[in-house]
CSV table of C-alpha atoms in Angstrom, one decimal:
chain,number,residue,atom,x,y,z
B,1425,MET,CA,-25.5,44.6,3.6
B,1426,SER,CA,-27.0,43.2,0.7
B,1427,GLN,CA,-30.8,44.5,1.5
B,1428,GLU,CA,-28.5,48.3,3.0
B,1429,ALA,CA,-27.6,47.7,-0.9
B,1430,LYS,CA,-30.6,46.8,-2.4
B,1431,GLU,CA,-32.4,50.2,-0.7
B,1432,LYS,CA,-29.3,52.4,-2.2
B,1433,ILE,CA,-30.1,50.8,-5.8
B,1434,LEU,CA,-34.0,52.0,-6.0
B,1435,GLU,CA,-32.6,55.4,-4.2
B,1436,TYR,CA,-30.3,55.6,-6.4
B,1437,MET,CA,-33.0,54.7,-9.5
B,1438,LYS,CA,-35.5,56.9,-8.6
B,1439,SER,CA,-33.3,60.3,-8.6
B,1440,GLN,CA,-33.2,59.4,-12.1
B,1441,LYS,CA,-34.4,61.7,-14.3
B,1442,LYS,CA,-34.1,58.3,-17.0
B,1443,THR,CA,-36.6,55.4,-17.3
B,1444,LYS,CA,-34.2,53.3,-17.6
B,1445,LEU,CA,-30.9,52.6,-16.4
B,1446,TYR,CA,-28.2,50.6,-17.5
B,1447,PHE,CA,-26.2,47.4,-15.1
B,1448,ASN,CA,-22.6,50.3,-15.2
B,1449,ASP,CA,-25.5,52.8,-13.6
B,1450,LEU,CA,-27.1,50.6,-10.8
B,1451,CYS,CA,-22.9,50.0,-10.1
B,1452,LYS,CA,-22.4,53.5,-8.8
B,1453,ALA,CA,-25.1,53.6,-6.4
B,1454,VAL,CA,-22.9,50.6,-4.9
B,1455,PRO,CA,-19.7,51.6,-5.3
B,1456,ASP,CA,-18.0,49.5,-2.8
B,1457,LEU,CA,-19.8,46.4,-4.1
B,1458,LYS,CA,-17.5,44.1,-7.1
B,1459,MET,CA,-19.2,44.1,-10.5
B,1460,ARG,CA,-20.1,40.3,-9.6
B,1461,GLU,CA,-21.4,41.1,-6.2
B,1462,ALA,CA,-23.7,44.0,-7.5
B,1463,LYS,CA,-24.8,41.4,-10.0
B,1464,LYS,CA,-25.8,39.3,-7.9
B,1465,ILE,CA,-28.5,41.9,-6.2
B,1466,ILE,CA,-29.8,43.3,-9.0
B,1467,ASN,CA,-30.6,39.4,-9.8
B,1468,GLN,CA,-32.3,39.3,-6.4
B,1469,MET,CA,-34.1,42.5,-6.9
B,1470,VAL,CA,-34.9,41.2,-10.4
B,1471,GLU,CA,-36.2,38.0,-8.7
B,1472,GLU,CA,-37.6,39.5,-6.2
B,1473,GLY,CA,-39.6,42.3,-8.8
B,1474,THR,CA,-38.9,45.7,-7.5
B,1475,ILE,CA,-37.0,46.4,-10.4
B,1476,LYS,CA,-37.8,44.6,-14.4
B,1477,TYR,CA,-35.5,44.0,-17.0
B,1478,TRP,CA,-35.9,45.9,-20.4
B,1479,SER,CA,-33.9,44.4,-23.7
B,1480,SER,CA,-34.4,45.7,-27.0
B,1481,GLY,CA,-32.4,42.6,-27.6
B,1482,SER,CA,-29.0,43.3,-27.8
B,1483,THR,CA,-28.9,45.6,-24.6
B,1484,THR,CA,-30.4,44.6,-21.5
B,1485,MET,CA,-31.2,47.9,-19.1
B,1486,TYR,CA,-33.2,47.5,-15.8
B,1487,MET,CA,-36.4,49.9,-14.5
B,1488,LEU,CA,-39.2,50.2,-12.0
B,1489,PRO,CA,-42.4,48.4,-12.2
B,1490,GLY,CA,-45.1,50.3,-14.3
B,1491,VAL,CA,-42.9,53.4,-15.4
B,1492,ASP,CA,-43.6,53.7,-18.7
B,1493,ASP,CA,-46.1,52.1,-21.1
B,1494,VAL,CA,-44.6,48.8,-22.5
B,1495,GLY,CA,-44.7,48.3,-18.2
B,1496,LYS,CA,-48.1,49.1,-18.1
B,1497,GLU,CA,-49.7,47.4,-20.4
B,1498,GLU,CA,-47.4,44.1,-19.2
B,1499,ASP,CA,-48.8,44.5,-15.3
B,1500,SER,CA,-52.3,44.8,-16.7
B,1501,MET,CA,-51.8,41.2,-18.1
B,1502,LYS,CA,-51.6,39.7,-14.8
J,185,MET,CA,-58.6,31.1,-48.5
J,186,ALA,CA,-58.8,34.7,-48.4
J,187,LEU,CA,-56.7,36.6,-46.3
J,188,LYS,CA,-57.9,39.5,-44.1
J,189,HIS,CA,-55.6,42.0,-45.4
J,190,LYS,CA,-55.0,42.8,-48.8
J,191,THR,CA,-51.0,42.8,-49.7
J,192,PRO,CA,-50.5,44.0,-53.1
J,193,MET,CA,-46.9,45.1,-52.0
J,194,LEU,CA,-46.2,42.2,-50.3
J,195,ASP,CA,-46.9,39.8,-53.4
J,196,GLU,CA,-44.4,41.6,-55.0
J,197,LEU,CA,-42.4,39.7,-53.3
J,198,GLU,CA,-43.3,36.4,-54.1
J,199,LYS,CA,-42.8,36.7,-58.0
J,200,GLY,CA,-39.8,35.7,-59.1
J,201,PRO,CA,-37.6,31.9,-59.4
J,202,TRP,CA,-36.5,32.6,-55.4
J,203,PRO,CA,-38.3,31.1,-51.9
J,204,SER,CA,-40.5,33.9,-50.7
J,205,PHE,CA,-40.3,34.5,-46.7
J,206,VAL,CA,-44.2,36.4,-47.6
J,207,THR,CA,-45.4,32.9,-49.2
J,208,ASP,CA,-43.9,31.1,-46.1
J,209,ILE,CA,-46.1,33.4,-43.6
J,210,LYS,CA,-48.8,33.6,-46.2
J,211,ARG,CA,-49.5,29.4,-45.9
J,212,VAL,CA,-49.0,30.1,-42.0
J,213,ALA,CA,-51.8,33.1,-42.0
J,214,GLU,CA,-54.8,30.5,-43.5
J,215,ARG,CA,-54.7,28.7,-40.0
J,216,LYS,CA,-52.8,31.4,-37.3
J,217,PRO,CA,-54.7,34.6,-37.8
J,218,MET,CA,-51.2,35.6,-36.0
J,219,ALA,CA,-49.4,35.0,-38.9
J,220,GLU,CA,-52.6,37.0,-40.9
J,221,ASP,CA,-52.8,40.2,-38.7
J,222,LEU,CA,-48.6,39.9,-39.5
J,223,LEU,CA,-48.9,40.6,-43.1
J,224,GLY,CA,-51.0,43.8,-42.7
J,225,LEU,CA,-48.7,45.0,-40.3
J,226,LEU,CA,-45.9,44.2,-42.3
J,227,GLU,CA,-47.8,45.5,-46.1
J,228,MET,CA,-48.5,49.0,-43.7
J,229,SER,CA,-45.2,49.5,-42.4
J,230,TYR,CA,-44.0,49.3,-46.2
J,231,GLU,CA,-46.7,51.4,-47.2
J,232,HIS,CA,-46.0,54.1,-44.5
J,233,LYS,CA,-42.0,53.6,-45.1
J,234,GLU,CA,-42.6,53.3,-41.4
J,235,GLY,CA,-41.4,50.3,-39.0
J,236,HIS,CA,-44.2,49.2,-36.2
J,237,TRP,CA,-42.7,47.6,-33.7
J,238,LYS,CA,-42.2,49.7,-30.5
J,239,HIS,CA,-38.9,49.0,-29.3
J,240,GLY,CA,-37.6,45.9,-26.8
J,241,GLY,CA,-39.8,45.4,-23.6
J,242,ILE,CA,-39.8,43.8,-20.1
J,243,VAL,CA,-41.3,40.4,-20.8
J,244,GLY,CA,-38.6,36.9,-19.7
J,245,VAL,CA,-39.3,34.3,-17.8
J,246,PHE,CA,-38.8,34.1,-14.2
J,247,GLY,CA,-35.2,33.6,-13.5
J,248,TYR,CA,-33.5,34.8,-16.6
J,249,GLY,CA,-32.9,38.7,-18.0
J,250,GLY,CA,-32.5,36.8,-21.3
J,251,GLY,CA,-33.8,34.4,-24.6
J,252,VAL,CA,-36.9,36.3,-24.5
J,253,ILE,CA,-36.9,39.2,-27.0
J,254,GLY,CA,-40.8,41.9,-26.1
J,255,ARG,CA,-41.5,43.3,-29.5
J,256,TYR,CA,-45.4,45.4,-29.2
J,257,CYS,CA,-46.5,46.5,-32.2
J,258,ASP,CA,-47.9,50.1,-32.1
J,259,ARG,CA,-51.6,49.6,-33.8
J,260,PRO,CA,-52.7,47.1,-32.1
J,261,ASP,CA,-56.0,48.6,-32.9
J,262,LEU,CA,-55.9,47.5,-36.1
J,263,PHE,CA,-54.0,44.4,-35.7
J,264,PRO,CA,-54.9,42.7,-32.2
J,265,ASN,CA,-53.5,39.2,-33.4
J,266,VAL,CA,-49.5,41.0,-32.8
J,267,ALA,CA,-50.0,43.7,-29.8
J,268,HIS,CA,-47.9,40.7,-28.6
J,269,PHE,CA,-45.2,39.1,-31.2
J,270,HIS,CA,-42.3,38.3,-28.8
J,271,THR,CA,-39.5,36.0,-29.8
J,272,MET,CA,-38.3,33.3,-27.9
J,273,ARG,CA,-34.7,32.6,-28.8
J,274,VAL,CA,-34.1,29.1,-28.4
J,275,ASN,CA,-30.0,28.0,-27.5
J,276,GLN,CA,-29.1,25.2,-30.4
J,277,PRO,CA,-27.1,22.0,-29.5
J,278,ALA,CA,-23.6,22.3,-29.9
J,279,SER,CA,-22.8,22.2,-34.0
J,280,LYS,CA,-26.7,22.0,-34.5
J,281,PHE,CA,-27.8,18.3,-34.5
J,282,TYR,CA,-30.9,17.5,-33.8
J,283,THR,CA,-33.1,14.1,-33.9
J,284,THR,CA,-36.6,14.9,-36.0
J,285,GLU,CA,-38.8,13.7,-33.1
J,286,VAL,CA,-37.7,16.4,-31.3
J,287,LEU,CA,-37.7,18.7,-33.7
J,288,ARG,CA,-41.4,17.7,-34.2
J,289,LYS,CA,-42.1,18.6,-30.8
J,290,LEU,CA,-40.5,22.1,-31.1
J,291,CYS,CA,-42.4,22.6,-34.3
J,292,ASP,CA,-45.8,20.4,-32.5
J,293,ILE,CA,-45.3,23.7,-29.1
J,294,TRP,CA,-45.2,26.5,-31.2
J,295,GLU,CA,-47.8,25.6,-33.9
J,296,GLU,CA,-49.9,25.7,-30.5
J,297,LYS,CA,-48.5,28.0,-28.0
J,298,GLY,CA,-46.5,30.3,-30.8
J,299,SER,CA,-47.7,31.6,-34.0
J,300,GLY,CA,-46.2,28.5,-36.0
J,301,LEU,CA,-43.3,30.7,-37.6
J,302,THR,CA,-40.2,30.5,-37.5
J,303,ASN,CA,-36.2,30.8,-38.1
J,304,MET,CA,-34.1,28.1,-38.7
J,305,HIS,CA,-31.4,29.2,-37.2
J,306,GLY,CA,-30.8,33.2,-36.0
J,307,SER,CA,-27.0,34.9,-36.8
J,308,THR,CA,-26.5,33.9,-33.3
J,309,GLY,CA,-26.5,30.5,-33.8
J,310,ASP,CA,-30.1,29.7,-32.0
J,311,ILE,CA,-33.3,28.4,-33.3
J,312,ILE,CA,-35.6,31.9,-33.5
J,313,LEU,CA,-39.0,31.5,-32.8
J,314,LEU,CA,-41.0,34.2,-33.8
J,315,GLY,CA,-44.1,35.7,-32.3
J,316,THR,CA,-46.2,35.1,-29.2
J,317,THR,CA,-47.7,36.8,-26.1
J,318,THR,CA,-46.5,37.3,-22.9
J,319,ASP,CA,-49.1,34.7,-21.2
J,320,GLN,CA,-47.2,31.9,-22.9
J,321,LEU,CA,-43.9,32.7,-22.6
J,322,GLU,CA,-43.4,30.5,-19.3
J,323,PRO,CA,-45.7,27.3,-20.7
J,324,ILE,CA,-42.7,27.1,-23.5
J,325,PHE,CA,-40.5,27.3,-21.3
J,326,TYR,CA,-41.8,24.7,-19.1
J,327,GLU,CA,-42.2,22.6,-22.0
J,328,LEU,CA,-39.1,23.1,-24.1
J,329,THR,CA,-37.2,22.5,-20.4
J,330,HIS,CA,-39.3,19.8,-19.6
J,331,ASP,CA,-39.9,18.0,-22.5
J,332,LEU,CA,-37.3,17.8,-24.4
J,333,GLY,CA,-34.5,18.9,-22.3
J,334,MET,CA,-34.2,22.4,-24.3
J,335,ASP,CA,-32.9,25.7,-23.0
J,336,LEU,CA,-33.0,29.6,-24.0
J,337,GLY,CA,-30.3,30.7,-25.0
J,338,GLY,CA,-28.7,34.8,-24.5
J,339,SER,CA,-29.9,38.2,-25.6
J,340,GLY,CA,-29.1,41.2,-24.5
J,341,SER,CA,-26.5,42.2,-22.3
J,342,ASN,CA,-25.5,38.4,-22.2
J,343,MET,CA,-22.6,35.7,-23.1
J,344,ARG,CA,-25.1,34.9,-25.8
J,345,THR,CA,-24.9,30.9,-27.1
J,346,PRO,CA,-21.7,29.9,-27.8
J,347,SER,CA,-22.1,28.8,-31.3
J,348,CYS,CA,-19.9,26.2,-33.3
J,349,CYS,CA,-18.6,25.0,-36.1
J,350,VAL,CA,-19.5,21.0,-37.8
J,351,GLY,CA,-15.9,19.7,-35.5
J,352,LYS,CA,-15.0,16.7,-35.4
J,353,ALA,CA,-18.7,15.1,-35.4
J,354,ARG,CA,-18.1,15.0,-39.3
J,355,CYS,CA,-14.5,17.3,-40.9
J,356,GLU,CA,-11.6,16.2,-40.6
J,357,TRP,CA,-9.7,18.8,-40.7
J,358,SER,CA,-11.0,19.9,-37.5
J,359,CYS,CA,-8.1,20.6,-34.8
J,360,ILE,CA,-10.3,20.6,-31.9
J,361,ASP,CA,-12.9,19.1,-29.8
J,362,THR,CA,-15.5,22.0,-31.2
J,363,GLN,CA,-18.7,20.4,-29.6
J,364,ASP,CA,-17.2,19.4,-26.9
J,365,ILE,CA,-15.9,23.7,-25.6
J,366,THR,CA,-19.0,24.6,-26.9
J,367,TYR,CA,-20.7,22.5,-24.0
J,368,ASP,CA,-18.3,23.6,-21.7
J,369,ILE,CA,-18.7,26.8,-22.5
J,370,THR,CA,-22.5,26.7,-22.1
J,371,MET,CA,-22.9,24.4,-19.3
J,372,ARG,CA,-19.7,26.6,-16.9
J,373,TYR,CA,-21.3,30.5,-17.6
J,374,GLN,CA,-25.0,29.8,-17.2
J,375,ASP,CA,-25.0,32.4,-14.7
J,376,GLU,CA,-23.4,34.8,-17.7
J,377,LEU,CA,-25.8,33.4,-20.4
J,378,HIS,CA,-29.1,34.1,-18.6
J,379,ARG,CA,-28.7,36.9,-16.5
J,380,PRO,CA,-26.7,40.2,-17.7
J,381,MET,CA,-23.8,42.0,-16.2
J,382,PHE,CA,-21.8,42.8,-19.4
J,383,PRO,CA,-21.8,46.0,-20.8
J,384,TYR,CA,-22.8,44.7,-24.1
J,385,LYS,CA,-23.5,40.9,-25.8
J,386,PHE,CA,-20.4,39.0,-25.3
J,387,LYS,CA,-19.9,36.4,-28.2
J,388,PHE,CA,-18.1,32.4,-28.3
J,389,LYS,CA,-17.2,31.0,-31.4
J,390,THR,CA,-15.3,27.9,-32.0
J,391,SER,CA,-14.3,27.0,-35.2
J,392,GLY,CA,-12.5,23.5,-35.8
J,393,CYS,CA,-9.4,24.5,-38.4
J,394,PRO,CA,-8.8,28.1,-40.2
J,395,ASN,CA,-11.3,27.8,-42.5
J,396,ASP,CA,-12.8,29.2,-39.8
J,397,CYS,CA,-17.0,27.8,-41.3
J,398,VAL,CA,-18.5,30.1,-38.3
J,399,ALA,CA,-16.9,33.2,-39.0
J,400,ALA,CA,-15.6,33.3,-35.6
J,401,ILE,CA,-12.6,35.9,-36.5
J,402,ALA,CA,-15.2,38.1,-37.7
J,403,ARG,CA,-18.5,37.6,-35.5
J,404,ALA,CA,-16.9,36.4,-32.0
J,405,ASP,CA,-16.0,38.4,-28.9
J,406,CYS,CA,-13.9,35.6,-28.2
J,407,SER,CA,-12.8,33.3,-31.1
J,408,ILE,CA,-11.4,29.3,-30.6
J,409,ILE,CA,-10.1,29.3,-34.0
J,410,GLY,CA,-8.4,25.1,-33.9
J,411,THR,CA,-5.6,25.4,-35.4
J,412,TRP,CA,-1.3,23.1,-35.4
J,413,ARG,CA,1.3,23.7,-33.9
J,414,ASP,CA,4.4,20.5,-35.8
J,415,LYS,CA,4.0,20.8,-39.7
J,416,ILE,CA,1.2,19.6,-42.4
J,417,ARG,CA,1.0,16.4,-43.5
J,418,ILE,CA,1.7,15.3,-46.9
J,419,ASP,CA,1.4,12.8,-49.1
J,420,GLN,CA,3.9,12.9,-52.1
J,421,GLU,CA,2.2,10.6,-53.5
J,422,ALA,CA,-1.4,11.7,-53.5
J,423,VAL,CA,0.2,15.6,-54.4
J,424,ARG,CA,1.8,14.1,-58.0
J,425,ALA,CA,-1.9,12.4,-58.8
J,426,TYR,CA,-3.9,15.8,-58.4
J,427,VAL,CA,-0.6,17.4,-60.7
J,428,GLY,CA,-1.5,14.2,-62.8
J,429,GLY,CA,-5.5,14.5,-63.3
J,430,GLU,CA,-5.8,11.5,-61.0
J,431,LEU,CA,-7.8,13.1,-58.6
J,432,VAL,CA,-10.4,16.0,-58.4
J,433,PRO,CA,-8.9,18.8,-57.2
J,434,ASN,CA,-10.7,21.3,-54.2
J,435,GLY,CA,-12.5,18.0,-53.0
J,436,GLY,CA,-14.7,18.6,-55.9
J,437,ALA,CA,-16.1,22.1,-54.8
J,438,HIS,CA,-15.6,23.6,-57.9
J,439,GLY,CA,-17.0,21.1,-60.4
J,440,THR,CA,-15.9,16.7,-60.2
J,441,GLU,CA,-14.5,16.1,-63.1
J,442,LYS,CA,-11.4,14.9,-63.2
J,443,ARG,CA,-8.5,17.1,-64.7
J,444,ALA,CA,-4.9,18.1,-64.1
J,445,LEU,CA,-3.8,20.7,-61.1
J,446,ASP,CA,-2.2,23.4,-62.5
J,447,ILE,CA,-0.3,23.5,-59.0
J,448,GLN,CA,2.2,25.9,-59.4
J,449,LYS,CA,-0.5,28.2,-60.2
J,450,GLU,CA,-3.2,27.1,-57.4
J,451,VAL,CA,-1.0,26.7,-55.1
J,452,ILE,CA,2.6,27.6,-54.9
J,453,ASP,CA,1.8,31.0,-56.4
J,454,LEU,CA,-1.5,31.9,-53.6
J,455,CYS,CA,0.3,30.7,-50.9
J,456,PRO,CA,0.4,33.8,-48.6
J,457,THR,CA,3.2,33.4,-47.2
J,458,LYS,CA,5.8,31.9,-49.9
J,459,CYS,CA,6.4,29.0,-47.9
J,460,MET,CA,5.9,25.8,-50.2
J,461,GLU,CA,7.6,24.8,-53.6
J,462,TRP,CA,7.1,22.4,-56.0
J,463,ASP,CA,10.0,20.6,-58.3
J,464,GLY,CA,8.5,18.6,-60.5
J,465,LYS,CA,8.0,15.4,-58.3
J,466,ASN,CA,7.6,16.4,-54.5
J,467,LEU,CA,6.3,19.7,-52.3
J,468,LYS,CA,8.3,20.9,-49.9
J,469,ILE,CA,6.7,22.7,-46.9
J,470,TRP,CA,8.7,25.3,-44.4
J,471,ASP,CA,5.9,25.1,-41.7
J,472,GLU,CA,7.9,28.3,-40.0
J,473,ASP,CA,6.5,30.6,-42.6
J,474,CYS,CA,3.1,28.9,-42.9
J,475,THR,CA,0.5,31.4,-41.3
J,476,ARG,CA,-2.2,28.3,-41.8
J,477,CYS,CA,-5.0,30.2,-44.4
J,478,MET,CA,-5.6,26.2,-45.6
J,479,HIS,CA,-6.0,26.9,-48.9
J,480,CYS,CA,-2.8,23.9,-50.2
J,481,ILE,CA,-4.7,21.6,-47.9
J,482,ASN,CA,-8.8,22.7,-48.9
J,483,VAL,CA,-7.0,22.6,-52.9
J,484,MET,CA,-5.4,19.2,-52.2
J,485,PRO,CA,-7.6,17.4,-49.0
J,486,ARG,CA,-6.1,14.0,-49.9
J,487,ALA,CA,-2.4,15.2,-50.1
J,488,LEU,CA,-2.1,17.8,-46.9
J,489,ARG,CA,-3.2,17.6,-43.6
J,490,PRO,CA,-3.3,19.6,-41.2
J,491,GLY,CA,-0.5,18.1,-38.3
J,492,LEU,CA,-1.1,16.1,-35.5
J,493,ASP,CA,0.2,18.4,-32.4
J,494,THR,CA,-2.9,20.7,-32.4
J,495,GLY,CA,-4.9,23.1,-30.1
J,496,ALA,CA,-6.3,26.3,-31.0
J,497,THR,CA,-5.6,30.0,-31.4
J,498,ILE,CA,-7.6,32.8,-29.1
J,499,LEU,CA,-8.8,35.9,-31.0
J,500,VAL,CA,-11.1,38.8,-28.8
J,501,GLY,CA,-12.4,41.9,-29.8
J,502,ALA,CA,-14.1,40.6,-33.6
J,503,LYS,CA,-17.6,42.3,-34.3
J,504,ALA,CA,-20.0,44.3,-36.2
J,505,PRO,CA,-20.2,47.5,-36.6
J,506,ILE,CA,-22.2,49.9,-33.8
J,507,LEU,CA,-20.4,52.0,-32.1
J,508,GLU,CA,-16.7,51.9,-33.7
J,509,GLY,CA,-17.2,50.2,-37.8
J,510,ALA,CA,-15.9,46.7,-37.9
J,511,GLN,CA,-13.5,45.0,-36.5
J,512,LEU,CA,-11.4,41.2,-36.8
J,513,GLY,CA,-10.7,39.5,-34.0
J,514,SER,CA,-6.8,39.8,-32.3
J,515,VAL,CA,-4.4,37.1,-31.6
J,516,VAL,CA,-4.4,36.9,-27.8
J,517,ILE,CA,-3.2,33.3,-27.3
J,518,PRO,CA,-1.2,31.9,-30.1
J,519,PHE,CA,-1.5,28.4,-28.9
J,520,ILE,CA,-3.5,26.8,-26.3
J,521,LYS,CA,-4.4,22.9,-25.8
J,522,MET,CA,-7.9,23.5,-25.8
J,523,GLU,CA,-8.5,19.9,-24.0
J,524,PRO,CA,-10.2,19.0,-20.9
J,525,PRO,CA,-11.1,20.9,-18.6
J,526,TYR,CA,-10.0,23.9,-20.5
J,527,GLU,CA,-8.9,25.5,-16.6
J,528,GLU,CA,-6.2,27.6,-18.0
J,529,PHE,CA,-9.2,28.9,-21.2
J,530,HIS,CA,-11.3,29.7,-18.4
J,531,GLU,CA,-9.3,31.8,-16.2
J,532,PHE,CA,-8.5,33.4,-19.3
J,533,VAL,CA,-12.0,34.0,-20.1
J,534,GLU,CA,-12.9,35.5,-16.5
J,535,LYS,CA,-9.6,38.0,-16.6
J,536,MET,CA,-10.9,39.4,-19.6
J,537,TRP,CA,-14.3,39.8,-18.2
J,538,ASP,CA,-13.1,41.3,-15.0
J,539,TRP,CA,-12.0,43.1,-16.7
J,540,TRP,CA,-14.4,44.5,-19.3
J,541,MET,CA,-17.0,45.0,-16.5
J,542,GLU,CA,-14.8,47.1,-14.9
J,543,GLU,CA,-13.6,48.8,-17.6
J,544,GLY,CA,-16.1,49.2,-20.5
J,545,LYS,CA,-18.8,51.8,-21.0
J,546,ASN,CA,-22.3,51.7,-21.8
J,547,ARG,CA,-23.1,50.0,-25.0
J,548,GLU,CA,-19.5,49.0,-25.4
J,549,ARG,CA,-18.5,45.6,-27.4
J,550,LEU,CA,-14.7,44.0,-25.7
J,551,GLY,CA,-12.8,44.9,-28.7
J,552,GLU,CA,-14.7,48.6,-28.5
J,553,THR,CA,-12.8,49.1,-24.8
J,554,ILE,CA,-10.3,47.4,-26.4
J,555,GLN,CA,-9.0,49.6,-29.4
J,556,ARG,CA,-10.2,52.5,-26.4
J,557,LEU,CA,-7.8,51.6,-23.8
J,558,GLY,CA,-5.0,49.9,-25.5
J,559,MET,CA,-3.6,46.3,-26.0
J,560,LYS,CA,-1.6,46.9,-23.4
J,561,ALA,CA,-3.6,47.3,-21.0
J,562,PHE,CA,-5.9,44.0,-21.8
J,563,LEU,CA,-3.0,42.2,-21.7
J,564,GLU,CA,-1.8,43.8,-18.0
J,565,ALA,CA,-5.6,42.6,-16.7
J,566,THR,CA,-5.7,39.1,-18.5
J,567,GLU,CA,-2.1,38.6,-17.2
J,568,LEU,CA,-1.1,37.5,-21.0
J,569,GLN,CA,2.5,38.1,-22.3
J,570,PRO,CA,3.0,40.5,-25.8
J,571,ASP,CA,3.8,37.8,-28.7
J,572,PRO,CA,5.1,39.1,-31.7
J,573,ARG,CA,2.0,37.2,-33.2
J,574,MET,CA,-0.4,39.7,-31.4
J,575,VAL,CA,1.4,41.9,-34.3
J,576,ASN,CA,-1.6,42.8,-36.8
J,577,THR,CA,0.6,44.7,-38.9
J,578,PRO,CA,4.4,44.7,-38.3
J,579,ARG,CA,6.2,48.1,-39.4
J,580,TYR,CA,3.2,49.7,-39.2
J,581,ASN,CA,4.3,51.8,-36.1
J,582,PRO,CA,7.5,52.0,-35.6
J,583,TYR,CA,7.1,53.9,-32.6
J,584,ILE,CA,7.3,51.2,-29.6
J,585,PHE,CA,7.3,52.5,-26.1
J,586,TYR,CA,9.1,50.5,-23.0
J,587,ASP,CA,8.3,51.2,-19.4
J,588,PRO,CA,11.4,51.2,-17.2
J,589,ALA,CA,9.3,50.0,-14.2
J,590,GLU,CA,8.7,46.7,-17.1
J,591,VAL,CA,12.6,46.3,-18.7
J,592,PRO,CA,15.0,44.0,-16.2
J,593,GLY,CA,17.7,46.9,-15.0
J,594,GLY,CA,15.3,49.4,-16.7
J,595,TRP,CA,17.4,52.3,-16.8
J,596,SER,CA,16.9,56.2,-15.9
J,597,HIS,CA,16.6,59.5,-18.7
J,598,ASP,CA,18.3,63.1,-17.4
J,599,PRO,CA,15.9,65.7,-20.1
J,600,LYS,CA,18.3,68.2,-19.4
J,601,ALA,CA,21.6,66.6,-20.0
J,602,TYR,CA,19.6,65.2,-23.0
J,603,ARG,CA,18.7,68.6,-23.7
J,604,GLU,CA,22.9,69.6,-23.3
J,605,ARG,CA,23.9,67.3,-26.0
J,606,HIS,CA,20.5,68.4,-28.0
J,607,HIS,CA,20.3,72.0,-28.1
J,608,ALA,CA,18.0,72.9,-30.9
């Protein structure tokens, strides 16, 4: 179930025009899951490196790795 | 030592009798290139009347979704030492008690791995370490956790680092153990503190008494404010001593010279609910009308003290303006004992979060969700019974709607028969 949910979330992110999405947006990809279950899966995806946190300091969003200039800059340091 | 960048506009901020952050940064700039470039970048921002920081970033330490705020300069060609200038938020100990040894070690870490610039403390309460590079984040985090026993605080859409007043450690008015409550919230909700899941930030602040020294009522999504439900303790002898000029009013906060207190003018007339009376010998308080404003206790601390049956009032929804205007917290639990293991409080918090996660829009604080959907919806979700003490402005709105399903016995309404009786 969790692998299937991860794939749905990734597909959803790739299908969006926006590069950064809110937690609530990602939950739309897995409407059958409760928010707390979705959160666990999303955090696993962050730990696995398939998605990344983006934070303004006040708000946290999610993005695919290396999709904008900051992401590329960070990835280039590794 | 001559600095690399000319800063004529920043230099203006060093004039005058007050302390200057520019002087502080210049002092650090003599040994840290990062601080030197920071001055140059700031001068350029003043010149252009535009900021030169990019918005946000994707930095963090492994497993955490908060505590690091990515900052990148948009002119790394001119100011390479601040190309990355990330902020780290460190969870302060409850009530901000430190040993000097810890503070020295913290400064040593930041001197070696960061800019050397700190902000003790940010408005969140955290220790703010200003300016480091991405490659230093994990080493700093390792040293903080392993050598100092400290952790990162909250940022982004997380529960933020809970904060509290000095509490029972140094304040005789504290009705609750603010430090224990803060520690309990911090440890129980580690996942919420470090991994984002909410529509926006969520803050807990705990004040020991209604003086509310951490301004929880104005700043926290959930405020825990100490109170009492019995009577204010009165030492009539001490009241007479204030009136007779034997004791200094206000604990000396407004002047340390002894003077006769005009109890009528300075206390009785200023009571917001007029629940006090002075007959020249004794002070009488109608405690059932007291709203715990603390004014009389603040003026005569040797004579008046909070009661002994203590606990807390829980308020929700305070915030500064973002989507909507500023709001103060609304009372949702007028009195709770707030004693370990705090089970009743935890149950309330978790119901509140579940509702907000489901209903809250992006970047909407809890208070705004309540404003949009109504306090009734919030009370239903948290299974709290409505109480007159939750009414912010009595008689403001006379239209109270009852749901027949919620009233014992209910009722039925026949609109056709009603119109026959009321033709117009």
